Coordinates of C-alpha atoms in Angstrom, one line a residue:
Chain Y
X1 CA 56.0 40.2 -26.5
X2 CA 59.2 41.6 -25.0
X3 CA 61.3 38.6 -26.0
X4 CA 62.7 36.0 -23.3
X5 CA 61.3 37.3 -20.2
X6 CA 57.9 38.4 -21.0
X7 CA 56.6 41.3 -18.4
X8 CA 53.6 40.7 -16.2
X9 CA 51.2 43.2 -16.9
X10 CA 49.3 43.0 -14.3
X11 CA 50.5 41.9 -10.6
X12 CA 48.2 41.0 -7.6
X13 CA 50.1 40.5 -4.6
X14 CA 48.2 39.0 -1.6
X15 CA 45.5 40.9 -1.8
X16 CA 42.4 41.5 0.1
X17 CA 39.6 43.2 0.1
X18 CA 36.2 44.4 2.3
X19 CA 33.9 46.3 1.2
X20 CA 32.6 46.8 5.2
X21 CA 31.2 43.7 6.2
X22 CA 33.9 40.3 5.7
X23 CA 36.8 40.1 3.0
X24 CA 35.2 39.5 -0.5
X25 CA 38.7 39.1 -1.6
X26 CA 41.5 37.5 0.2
X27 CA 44.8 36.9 -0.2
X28 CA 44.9 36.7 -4.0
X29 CA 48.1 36.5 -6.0
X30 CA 47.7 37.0 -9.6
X31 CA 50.5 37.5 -12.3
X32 CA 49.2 37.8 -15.8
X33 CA 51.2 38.0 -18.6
X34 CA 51.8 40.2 -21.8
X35 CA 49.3 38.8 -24.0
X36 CA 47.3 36.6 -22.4
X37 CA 43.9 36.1 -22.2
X38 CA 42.8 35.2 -19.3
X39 CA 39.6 33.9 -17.7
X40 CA 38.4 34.8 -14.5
X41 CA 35.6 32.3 -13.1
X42 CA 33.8 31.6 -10.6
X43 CA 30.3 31.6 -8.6
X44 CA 28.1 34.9 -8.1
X45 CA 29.4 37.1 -5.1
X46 CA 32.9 35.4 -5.7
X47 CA 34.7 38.3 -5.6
X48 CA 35.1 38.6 -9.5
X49 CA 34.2 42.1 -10.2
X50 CA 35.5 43.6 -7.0
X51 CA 38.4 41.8 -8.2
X52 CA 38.5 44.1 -11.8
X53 CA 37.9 47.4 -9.9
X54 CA 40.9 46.5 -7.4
X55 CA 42.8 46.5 -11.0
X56 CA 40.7 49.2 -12.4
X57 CA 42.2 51.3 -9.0
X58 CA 38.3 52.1 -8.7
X59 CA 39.1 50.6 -5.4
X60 CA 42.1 50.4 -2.8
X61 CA 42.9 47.0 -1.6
X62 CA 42.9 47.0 2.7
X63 CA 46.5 44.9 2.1
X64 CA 48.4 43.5 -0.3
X65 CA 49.5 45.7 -3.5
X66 CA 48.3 46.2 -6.9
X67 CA 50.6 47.0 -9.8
X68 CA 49.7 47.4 -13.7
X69 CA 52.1 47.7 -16.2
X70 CA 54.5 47.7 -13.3
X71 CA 52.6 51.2 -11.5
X72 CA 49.8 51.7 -9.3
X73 CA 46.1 51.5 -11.1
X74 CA 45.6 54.8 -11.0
X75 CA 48.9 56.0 -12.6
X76 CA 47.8 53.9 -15.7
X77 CA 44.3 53.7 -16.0
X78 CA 44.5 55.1 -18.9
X79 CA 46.6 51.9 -20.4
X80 CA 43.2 49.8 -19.5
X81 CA 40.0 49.5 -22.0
X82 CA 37.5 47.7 -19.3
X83 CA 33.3 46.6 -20.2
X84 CA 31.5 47.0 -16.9
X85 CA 28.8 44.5 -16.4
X86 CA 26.8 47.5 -15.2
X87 CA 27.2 50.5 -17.3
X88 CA 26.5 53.8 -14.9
X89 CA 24.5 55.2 -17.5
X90 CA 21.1 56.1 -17.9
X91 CA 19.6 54.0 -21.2
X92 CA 17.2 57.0 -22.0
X93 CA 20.5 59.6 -22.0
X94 CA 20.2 61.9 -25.2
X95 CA 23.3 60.5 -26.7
X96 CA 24.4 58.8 -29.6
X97 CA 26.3 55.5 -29.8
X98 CA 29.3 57.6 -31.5
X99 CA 29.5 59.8 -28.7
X100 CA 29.9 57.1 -26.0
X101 CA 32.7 56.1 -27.7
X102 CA 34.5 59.0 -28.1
X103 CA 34.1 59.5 -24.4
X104 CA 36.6 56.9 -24.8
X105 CA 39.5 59.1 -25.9
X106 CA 38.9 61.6 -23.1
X107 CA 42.6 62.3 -21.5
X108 CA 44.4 62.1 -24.6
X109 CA 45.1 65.3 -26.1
X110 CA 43.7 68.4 -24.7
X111 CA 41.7 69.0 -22.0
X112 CA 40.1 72.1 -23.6
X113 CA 37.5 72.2 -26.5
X114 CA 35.7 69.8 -28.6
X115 CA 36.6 66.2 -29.4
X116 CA 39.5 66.9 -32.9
X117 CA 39.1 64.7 -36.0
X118 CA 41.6 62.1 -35.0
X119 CA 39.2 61.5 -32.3
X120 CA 36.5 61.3 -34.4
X121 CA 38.0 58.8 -37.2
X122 CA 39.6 56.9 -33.9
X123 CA 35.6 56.2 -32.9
X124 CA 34.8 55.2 -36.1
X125 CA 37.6 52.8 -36.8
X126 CA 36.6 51.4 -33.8
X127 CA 32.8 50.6 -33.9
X128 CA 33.8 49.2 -37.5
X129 CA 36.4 47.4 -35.4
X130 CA 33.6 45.6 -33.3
X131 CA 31.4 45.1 -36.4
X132 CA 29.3 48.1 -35.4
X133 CA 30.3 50.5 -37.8
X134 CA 26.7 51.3 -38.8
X135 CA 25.4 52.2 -35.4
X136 CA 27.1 55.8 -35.0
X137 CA 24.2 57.5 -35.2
X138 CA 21.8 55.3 -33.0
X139 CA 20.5 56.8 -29.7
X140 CA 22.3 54.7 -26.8
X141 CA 18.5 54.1 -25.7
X142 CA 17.6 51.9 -29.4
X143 CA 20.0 49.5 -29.0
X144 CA 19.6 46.1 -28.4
X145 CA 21.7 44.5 -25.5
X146 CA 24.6 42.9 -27.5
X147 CA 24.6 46.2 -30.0
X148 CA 25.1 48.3 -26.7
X149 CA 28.3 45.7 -25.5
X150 CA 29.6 45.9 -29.1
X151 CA 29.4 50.2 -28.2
X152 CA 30.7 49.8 -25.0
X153 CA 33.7 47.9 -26.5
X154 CA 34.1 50.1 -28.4
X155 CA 34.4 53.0 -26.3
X156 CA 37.4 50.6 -24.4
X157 CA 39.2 50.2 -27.8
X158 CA 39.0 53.6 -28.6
X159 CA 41.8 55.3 -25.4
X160 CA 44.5 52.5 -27.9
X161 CA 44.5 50.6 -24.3
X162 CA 47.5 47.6 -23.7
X163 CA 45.0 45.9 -21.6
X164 CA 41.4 45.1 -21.7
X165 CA 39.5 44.1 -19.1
X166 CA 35.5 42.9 -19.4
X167 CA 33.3 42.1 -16.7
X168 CA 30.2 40.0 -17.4
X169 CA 30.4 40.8 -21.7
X170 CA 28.0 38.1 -22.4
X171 CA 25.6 38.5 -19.6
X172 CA 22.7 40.0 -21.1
X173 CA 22.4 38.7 -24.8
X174 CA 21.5 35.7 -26.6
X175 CA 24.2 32.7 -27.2
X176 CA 25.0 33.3 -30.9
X177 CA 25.9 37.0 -30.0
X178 CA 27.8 35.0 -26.9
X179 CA 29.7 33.3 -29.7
X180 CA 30.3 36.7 -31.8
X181 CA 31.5 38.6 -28.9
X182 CA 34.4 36.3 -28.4
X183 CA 34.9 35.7 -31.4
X184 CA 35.8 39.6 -31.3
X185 CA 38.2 39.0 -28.7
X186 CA 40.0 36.6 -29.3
X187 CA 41.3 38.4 -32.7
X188 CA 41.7 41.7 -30.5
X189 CA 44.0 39.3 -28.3
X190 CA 46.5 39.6 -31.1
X191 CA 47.7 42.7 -30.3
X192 CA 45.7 43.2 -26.7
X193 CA 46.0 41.0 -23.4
X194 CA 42.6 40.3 -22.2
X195 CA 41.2 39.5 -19.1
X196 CA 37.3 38.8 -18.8
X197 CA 35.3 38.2 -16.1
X198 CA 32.4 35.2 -16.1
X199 CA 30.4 32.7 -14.7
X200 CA 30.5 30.2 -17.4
X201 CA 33.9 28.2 -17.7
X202 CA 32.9 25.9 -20.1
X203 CA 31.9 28.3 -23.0
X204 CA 35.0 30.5 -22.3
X205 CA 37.5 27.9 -22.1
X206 CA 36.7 27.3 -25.7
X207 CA 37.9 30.7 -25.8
X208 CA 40.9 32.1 -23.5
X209 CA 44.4 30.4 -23.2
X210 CA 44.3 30.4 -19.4
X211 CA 41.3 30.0 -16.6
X212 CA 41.8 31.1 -13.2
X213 CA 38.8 30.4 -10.8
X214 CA 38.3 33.0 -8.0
X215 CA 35.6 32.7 -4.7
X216 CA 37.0 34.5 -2.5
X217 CA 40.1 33.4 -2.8
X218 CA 42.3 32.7 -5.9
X219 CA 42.4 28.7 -7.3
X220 CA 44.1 28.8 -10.2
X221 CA 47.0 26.9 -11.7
X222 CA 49.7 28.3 -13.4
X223 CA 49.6 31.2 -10.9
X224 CA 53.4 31.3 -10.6
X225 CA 57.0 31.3 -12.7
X226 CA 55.1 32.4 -15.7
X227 CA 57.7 32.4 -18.5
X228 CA 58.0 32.1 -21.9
X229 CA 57.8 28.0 -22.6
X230 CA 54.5 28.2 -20.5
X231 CA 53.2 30.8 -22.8
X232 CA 54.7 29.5 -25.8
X233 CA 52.7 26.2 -24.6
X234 CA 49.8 28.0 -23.8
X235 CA 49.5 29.5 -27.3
X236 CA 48.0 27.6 -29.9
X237 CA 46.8 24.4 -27.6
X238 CA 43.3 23.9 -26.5
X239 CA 43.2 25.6 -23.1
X240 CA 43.5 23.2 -20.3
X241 CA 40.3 23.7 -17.9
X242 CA 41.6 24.6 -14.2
X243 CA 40.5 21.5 -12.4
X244 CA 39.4 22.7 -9.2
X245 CA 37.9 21.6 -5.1
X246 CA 35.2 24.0 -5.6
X247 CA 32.1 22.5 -6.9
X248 CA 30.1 25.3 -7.5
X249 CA 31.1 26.3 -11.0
X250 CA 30.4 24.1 -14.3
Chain D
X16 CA -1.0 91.6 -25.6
X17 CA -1.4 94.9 -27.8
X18 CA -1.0 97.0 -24.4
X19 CA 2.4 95.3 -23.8
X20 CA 3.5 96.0 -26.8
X21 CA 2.8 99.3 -26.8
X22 CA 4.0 99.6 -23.3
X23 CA 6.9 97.8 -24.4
X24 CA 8.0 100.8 -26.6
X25 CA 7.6 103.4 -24.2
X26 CA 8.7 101.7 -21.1
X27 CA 12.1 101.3 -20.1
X28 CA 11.4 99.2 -17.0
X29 CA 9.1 96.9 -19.4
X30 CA 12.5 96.7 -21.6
X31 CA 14.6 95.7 -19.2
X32 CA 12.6 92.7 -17.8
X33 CA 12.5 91.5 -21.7
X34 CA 16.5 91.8 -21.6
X35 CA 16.2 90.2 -18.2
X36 CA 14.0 87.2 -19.5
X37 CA 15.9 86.8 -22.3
X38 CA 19.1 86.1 -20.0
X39 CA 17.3 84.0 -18.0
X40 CA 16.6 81.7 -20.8
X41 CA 20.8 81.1 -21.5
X42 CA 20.8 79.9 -18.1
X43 CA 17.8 77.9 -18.1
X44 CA 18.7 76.5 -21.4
X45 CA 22.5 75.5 -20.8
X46 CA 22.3 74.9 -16.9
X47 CA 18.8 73.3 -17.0
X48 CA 19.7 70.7 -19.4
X49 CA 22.5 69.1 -17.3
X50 CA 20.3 69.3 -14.3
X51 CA 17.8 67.6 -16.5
X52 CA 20.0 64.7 -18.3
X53 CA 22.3 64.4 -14.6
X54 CA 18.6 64.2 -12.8
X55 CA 19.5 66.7 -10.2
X56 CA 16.7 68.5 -9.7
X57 CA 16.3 67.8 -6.3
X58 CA 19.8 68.8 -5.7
X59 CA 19.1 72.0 -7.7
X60 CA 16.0 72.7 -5.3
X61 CA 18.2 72.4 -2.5
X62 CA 20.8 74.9 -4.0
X63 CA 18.0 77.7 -5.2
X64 CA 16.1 77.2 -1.3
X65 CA 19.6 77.7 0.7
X66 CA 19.6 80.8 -1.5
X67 CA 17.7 83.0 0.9
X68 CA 19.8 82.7 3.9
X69 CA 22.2 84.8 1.5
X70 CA 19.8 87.0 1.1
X71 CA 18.2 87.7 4.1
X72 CA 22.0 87.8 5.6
X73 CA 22.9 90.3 3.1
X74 CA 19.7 92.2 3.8
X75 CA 20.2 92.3 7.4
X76 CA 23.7 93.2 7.5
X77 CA 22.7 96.1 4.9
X78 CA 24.9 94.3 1.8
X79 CA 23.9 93.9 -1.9
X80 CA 21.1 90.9 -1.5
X81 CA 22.5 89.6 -4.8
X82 CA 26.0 89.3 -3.9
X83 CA 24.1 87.7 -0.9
X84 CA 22.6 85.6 -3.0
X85 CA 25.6 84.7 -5.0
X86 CA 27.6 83.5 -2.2
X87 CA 25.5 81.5 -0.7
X88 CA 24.4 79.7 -4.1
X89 CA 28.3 79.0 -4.3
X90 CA 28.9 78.1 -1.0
X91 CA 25.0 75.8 -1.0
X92 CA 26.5 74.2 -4.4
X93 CA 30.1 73.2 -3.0
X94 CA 28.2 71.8 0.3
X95 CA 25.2 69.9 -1.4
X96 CA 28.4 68.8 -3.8
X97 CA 30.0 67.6 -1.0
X98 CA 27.8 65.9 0.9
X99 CA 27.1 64.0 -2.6
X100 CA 30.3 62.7 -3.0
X101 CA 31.1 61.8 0.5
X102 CA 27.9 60.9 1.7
X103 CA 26.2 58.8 -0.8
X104 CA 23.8 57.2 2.0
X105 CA 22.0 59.6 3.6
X106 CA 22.3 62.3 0.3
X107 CA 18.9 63.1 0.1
X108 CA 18.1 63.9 3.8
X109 CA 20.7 65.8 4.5
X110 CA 20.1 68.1 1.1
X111 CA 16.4 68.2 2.4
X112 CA 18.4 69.6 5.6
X113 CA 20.0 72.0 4.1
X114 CA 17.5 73.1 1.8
X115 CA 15.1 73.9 5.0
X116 CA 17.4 75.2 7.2
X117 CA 18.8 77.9 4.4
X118 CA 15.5 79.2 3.9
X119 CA 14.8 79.1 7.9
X120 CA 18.2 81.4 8.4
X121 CA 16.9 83.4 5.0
X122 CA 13.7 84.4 6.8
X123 CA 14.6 84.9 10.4
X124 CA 17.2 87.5 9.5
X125 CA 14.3 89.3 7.1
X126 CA 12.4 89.5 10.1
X127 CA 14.7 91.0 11.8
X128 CA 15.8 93.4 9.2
X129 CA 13.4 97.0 10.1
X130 CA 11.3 97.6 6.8
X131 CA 12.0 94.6 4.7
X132 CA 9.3 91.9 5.0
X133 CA 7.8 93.2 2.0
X134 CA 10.8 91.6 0.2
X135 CA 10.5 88.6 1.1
X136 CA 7.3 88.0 -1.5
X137 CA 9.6 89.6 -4.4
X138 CA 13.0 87.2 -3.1
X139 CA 10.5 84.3 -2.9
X140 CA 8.1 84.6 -6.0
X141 CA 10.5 87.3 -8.0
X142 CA 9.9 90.3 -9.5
X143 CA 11.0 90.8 -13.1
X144 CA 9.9 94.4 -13.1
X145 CA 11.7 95.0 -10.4
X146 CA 15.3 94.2 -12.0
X147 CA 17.5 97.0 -12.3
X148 CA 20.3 98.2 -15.3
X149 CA 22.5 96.6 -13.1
X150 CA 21.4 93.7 -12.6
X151 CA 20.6 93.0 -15.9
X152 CA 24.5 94.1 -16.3
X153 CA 25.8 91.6 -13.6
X154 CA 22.9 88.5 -15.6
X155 CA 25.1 89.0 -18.3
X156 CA 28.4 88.4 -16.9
X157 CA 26.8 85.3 -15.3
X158 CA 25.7 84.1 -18.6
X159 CA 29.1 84.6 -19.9
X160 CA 30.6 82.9 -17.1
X161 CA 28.6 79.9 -18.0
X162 CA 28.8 79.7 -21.4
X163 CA 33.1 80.5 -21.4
X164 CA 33.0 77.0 -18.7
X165 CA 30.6 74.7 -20.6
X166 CA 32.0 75.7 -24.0
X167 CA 35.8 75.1 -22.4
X168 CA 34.9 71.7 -21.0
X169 CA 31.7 70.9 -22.7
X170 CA 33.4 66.9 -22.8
X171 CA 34.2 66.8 -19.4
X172 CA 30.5 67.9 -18.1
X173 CA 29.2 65.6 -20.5
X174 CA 31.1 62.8 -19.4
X175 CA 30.4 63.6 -15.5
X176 CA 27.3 63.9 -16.4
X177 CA 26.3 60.7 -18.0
X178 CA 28.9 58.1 -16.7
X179 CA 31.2 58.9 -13.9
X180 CA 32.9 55.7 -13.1
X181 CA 33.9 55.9 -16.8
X182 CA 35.2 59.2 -16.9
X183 CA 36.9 58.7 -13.5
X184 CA 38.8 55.8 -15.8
X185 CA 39.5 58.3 -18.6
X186 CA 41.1 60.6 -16.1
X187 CA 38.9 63.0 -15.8
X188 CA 38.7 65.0 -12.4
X189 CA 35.0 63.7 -11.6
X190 CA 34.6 65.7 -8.3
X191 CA 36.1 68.8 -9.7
X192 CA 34.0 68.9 -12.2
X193 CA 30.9 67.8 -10.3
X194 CA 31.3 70.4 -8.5
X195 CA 32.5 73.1 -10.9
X196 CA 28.9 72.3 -12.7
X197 CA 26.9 72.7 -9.3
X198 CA 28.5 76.3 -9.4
X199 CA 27.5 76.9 -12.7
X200 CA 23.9 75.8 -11.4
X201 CA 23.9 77.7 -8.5
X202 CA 24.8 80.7 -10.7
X203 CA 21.8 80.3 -13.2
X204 CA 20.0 80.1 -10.2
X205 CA 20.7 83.4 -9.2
X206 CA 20.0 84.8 -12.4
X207 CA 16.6 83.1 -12.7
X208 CA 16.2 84.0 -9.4
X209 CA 15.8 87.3 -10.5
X210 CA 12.9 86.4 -13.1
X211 CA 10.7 84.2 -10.8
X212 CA 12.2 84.3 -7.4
X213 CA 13.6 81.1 -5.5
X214 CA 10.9 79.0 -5.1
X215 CA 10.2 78.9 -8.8
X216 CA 13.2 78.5 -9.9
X217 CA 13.2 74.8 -10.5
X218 CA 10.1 75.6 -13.2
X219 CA 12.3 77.7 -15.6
X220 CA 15.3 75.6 -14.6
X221 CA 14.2 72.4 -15.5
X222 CA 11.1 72.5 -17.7
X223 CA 11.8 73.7 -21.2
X224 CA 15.3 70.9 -21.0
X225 CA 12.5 68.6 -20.0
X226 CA 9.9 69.9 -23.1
X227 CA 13.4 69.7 -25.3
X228 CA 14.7 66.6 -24.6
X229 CA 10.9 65.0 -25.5
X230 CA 11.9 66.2 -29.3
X231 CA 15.3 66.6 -29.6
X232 CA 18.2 63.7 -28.6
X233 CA 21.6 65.7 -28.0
X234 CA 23.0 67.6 -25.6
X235 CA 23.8 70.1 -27.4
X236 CA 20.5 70.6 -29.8
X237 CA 18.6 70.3 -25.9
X238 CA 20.5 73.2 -25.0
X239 CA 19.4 75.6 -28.2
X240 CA 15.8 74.6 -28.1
X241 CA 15.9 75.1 -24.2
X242 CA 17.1 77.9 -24.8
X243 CA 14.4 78.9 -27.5
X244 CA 11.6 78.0 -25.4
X245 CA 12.9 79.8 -22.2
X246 CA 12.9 83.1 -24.2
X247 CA 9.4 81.9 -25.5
X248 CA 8.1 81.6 -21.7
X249 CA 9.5 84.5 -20.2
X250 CA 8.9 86.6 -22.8
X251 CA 4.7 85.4 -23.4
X252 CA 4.8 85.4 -19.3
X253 CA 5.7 89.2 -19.3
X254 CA 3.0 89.7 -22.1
X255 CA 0.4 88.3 -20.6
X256 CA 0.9 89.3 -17.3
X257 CA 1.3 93.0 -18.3
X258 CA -2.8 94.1 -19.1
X259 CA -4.4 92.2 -16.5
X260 CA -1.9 93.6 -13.9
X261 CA -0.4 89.7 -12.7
X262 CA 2.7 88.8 -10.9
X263 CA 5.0 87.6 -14.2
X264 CA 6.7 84.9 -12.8
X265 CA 4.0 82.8 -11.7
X266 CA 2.6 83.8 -15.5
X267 CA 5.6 82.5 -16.8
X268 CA 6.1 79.4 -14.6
X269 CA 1.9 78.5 -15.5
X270 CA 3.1 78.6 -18.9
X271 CA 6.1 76.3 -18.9
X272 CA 4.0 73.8 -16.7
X273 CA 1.1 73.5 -19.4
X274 CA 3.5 73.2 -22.0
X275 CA 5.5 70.7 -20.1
X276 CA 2.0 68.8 -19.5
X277 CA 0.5 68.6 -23.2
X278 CA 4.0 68.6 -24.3
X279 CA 4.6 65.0 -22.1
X280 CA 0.9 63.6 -23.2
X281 CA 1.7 64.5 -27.1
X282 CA 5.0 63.3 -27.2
X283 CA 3.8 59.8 -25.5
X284 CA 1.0 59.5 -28.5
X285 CA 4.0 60.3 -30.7
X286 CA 6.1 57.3 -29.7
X287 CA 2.3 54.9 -29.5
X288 CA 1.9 56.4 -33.0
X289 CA 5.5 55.8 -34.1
X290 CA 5.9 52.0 -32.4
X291 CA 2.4 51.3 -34.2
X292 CA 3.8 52.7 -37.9
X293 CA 6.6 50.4 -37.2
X294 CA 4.9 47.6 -36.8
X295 CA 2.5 47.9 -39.6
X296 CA 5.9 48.7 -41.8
X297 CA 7.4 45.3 -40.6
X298 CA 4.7 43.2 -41.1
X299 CA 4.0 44.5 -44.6
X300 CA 7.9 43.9 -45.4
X301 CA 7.5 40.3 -44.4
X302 CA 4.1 39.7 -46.3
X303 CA 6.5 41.2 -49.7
X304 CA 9.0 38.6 -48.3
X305 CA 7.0 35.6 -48.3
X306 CA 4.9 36.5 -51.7
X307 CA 8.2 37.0 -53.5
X308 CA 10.1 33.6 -51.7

């Protein structure tokens, strides 16, 4: 969006990562660009996830460096909405939808004293954002699995993020909800780059404007001298699916 | 009941352990409900056990066995804390270390303090007639200590408390607060400690949260009726203790229990009775649906 040379956003540069036992990432260079949405497939254990929390700055890459928004993770965390495939959270917590979302907006503003009002109509525009504007006052522990993603969305939309990253959205709830869900984000990729996390290319594809297939290590066209005719040509087209030696996705 | 009451009236020591009771309850209500909704009870065991070493060191060394006991819940809290966050594997046994060997130090320097052992029963099962103006004095500041922290940073130890990955995205200094909310814990253990002594602790800590949160589905309203209920049990535990001459604490910590008890079995009927009215409701929506389509 920044004219002729449009910035990466985020920049993986040969990466890799252990979590003890062998490298579940390795070597991965990965550039993606203002506004895209992007992808990221491949099998179970691929490396996917570790490969979000590497961006999240939840975790330290052994080499290679990370840079979002052109800083370390942790300096702009804040910048990045993310959908864990997990939530930490107890289902049973005493808590209502609207205040999961407004956890969302901790770190902006004061650190002392209550949630203000601009917090409060920030949560609501965005559960009415994610078509779950009537859910506010739900107990967390009520709600069905997509109305609890829709939440969770939510609570990344409401911290104004530039990026969002989503591991998994779709994992746990029916197809039609599949179809809702990204039908959410590809409007929110007006204004947001995306980058989500799954195991099934052929229903995102429909979806995203670039695929890059990750086990272990990154196979993925495009990966370099990303400018604007590429996203320019990327925009608007049916994605082109990431042919790829792997066999293990479909 | 009559006899307390009349007692109550007369007797400044009977006074003060209401005050003292009462305090007690801010504690168990505030405190007890994160330990309750963060399930760390067992880490709140651990805290109120490592207690006595405090104590009996205090004791022995011929110090104030509160401030004893202060210190050491501080110090228990930012180790158990510790051990937490940098030890996620082997957390449990090495808290279950620490608990045992706390309470070992605890009662080999009683022993060894001339004229004391009768203490140990009062440190370990409490004594609420026992508390002093004082006391009561240094209860209060505790509270107010407590509530100033939660009421600064109620978000924080919210988020910490329900999802810390997420508020370690939002910024939010997860192990500070961690371990700024095991203090606070560690300090409403001390007060309660002086209601029912350390090894009951965990009753007046966690039960009425537990009773509250079968009724009530915030935080906050948690908090109040934890609160509430705390008064309700300390206060009916002194009553009923007074006439027939029983240790209060035990009297108190009975109470809670039996309440926690029918409370659990009523408030399972509740949601069988609930699920079933559902149901019914839904079925009887559909048979309108079908006679008016």
């Amino acid at each position: 969006m920044s004219g002729a040379h449009p910035a990466s956003v985020i920049e993986l540069a040969g990466v890799s990562f252990s979590y003890g036992a062998g490298l579940v990432v390795e070597g991965v260079d990965l550039r993606v660009a203002d506004g895209e949405f992007l992808g990221l497939v491949g099998p179970n254990a691929g490396g996917k996830s570790t490969l979000l929390k590497l961006i999240l700055g939840l975790l330290e890459p052994q080499t290679g460096s990370v840079r979002v928004l052109g800083r370390l993770p942790r300096e702009t965390r804040r910048s990045l909405g993310y959908v864990p495939q997990y939530p930490g959270f107890a289902r049973d917590f005493p808590i209502t939808a609207e205040q999961v979302v407004l956890m969302g907006r901790l770190g902006l503003g004061s650190a002392i004293g209550p949630y203000r009002r601009r917090d409060r109509e920030a949560a609501r525009r965005a559960l009415a954002e994610v078509e779950a504007g009537d859910l506010g006052g739900r107990q967390i522990g009520t709600l069905s699995g997509g109305q609890l993603q829709r939440v969770l969305l939510a609570r990344a939309l409401v911290g104004e993020p530039r990026i969002l990253l989503l591991d998994e959205p779709t994992a746990n709830i029916d197809q039609r909800m599949e179809g809702e869900i990204f039908d959410l984000l590809r409007t929110l990729n007006e204004r947001l780059t995306i980058v989500v996390v799954s195991h099934d290319v052929a229903f995102i594809s429909a979806y995203v404007t670039r695929v890059a297939c990750i086990n272990r290590t990154l196979v993925c066209h495009r990966t370099d001298a990303i400018d604007g005719a590429v996203i320019q040509a990327l925009y608007g087209e049916p994605v082109r699916m990431v042919s790829h030696a792997h066999g293990h996705v479909h | 009941m009559a006899e307390f009451f009349q007692a109550l009236a007369s007797q400044p020591f009977l006074q003060t352990a209401l005050i003292a009771g009462l305090l007690a309850s801010l504690g168990c209500g505030v405190a007890g409900t994160f330990v309750v909704v963060k399930r760390i009870t067992f880490l709140a065991g651990g805290i109120a056990h490592s207690v006595l070493g405090g104590m009996g060191a205090a004791l022995y060394y011929g110090l104030d066995p509160l401030a004893g006991a202060l210190v050491a819940a501080v110090v228990s809290a930012l180790l158990i804390g510790w051990v937490r966050l940098a030890w996620r594997t082997q957390e449990d046994t090495l808290i279950g270390a620490l608990w045992a060997i706390g309470m070992a130090v605890g009662v080999l320097f009683i022993a060894k303090t001339p004229g004391y052992a009768s203490d140990l029963m009062s440190y370990l099962f409490g004594n609420i007639l026992l508390v002093s103006e004082r006391d009561l004095w240094v209860m209060l500041g505790l509270d107010a200590l407590l509530l100033l922290m939660v009421g600064l940073f109620f978000r924080q130890f919210l988020a910490v408390s329900f999802d810390e990955e997420h508020a370690r995205l939002r910024g939010v200094p997860v192990a500070l607060f961690y371990l700024l909310l095991l203090v606070l814990v560690a300090v409403t253990v001390v007060v309660l400690i002086q209601v029912v002594g350390l090894i009951l602790v965990i009753a007046l800590l966690t039960l009425p949260a537990a009773i509250a949160a079968h009724y009530v589905h915030s935080v906050g309203r948690m908090m109040l009726l934890a609160t509430l209920l705390g008064s309700v049990f300390t206060t009916s535990g002194l009553a009923l203790s007074y006439a027939p001459d029983l240790p209060a604490g035990p009297t108190m910590v009975l109470l809670a229990g039996a309440v926690y008890l029918a409370s659990a079995v009523l408030s399972r009927a509740l949601a069988g009775w609930r699920a079933r009215r559902s149901l019914a409701a839904s079925l009887v929506a559909r048979m309108d649906g079908g006679s008016h389509g």
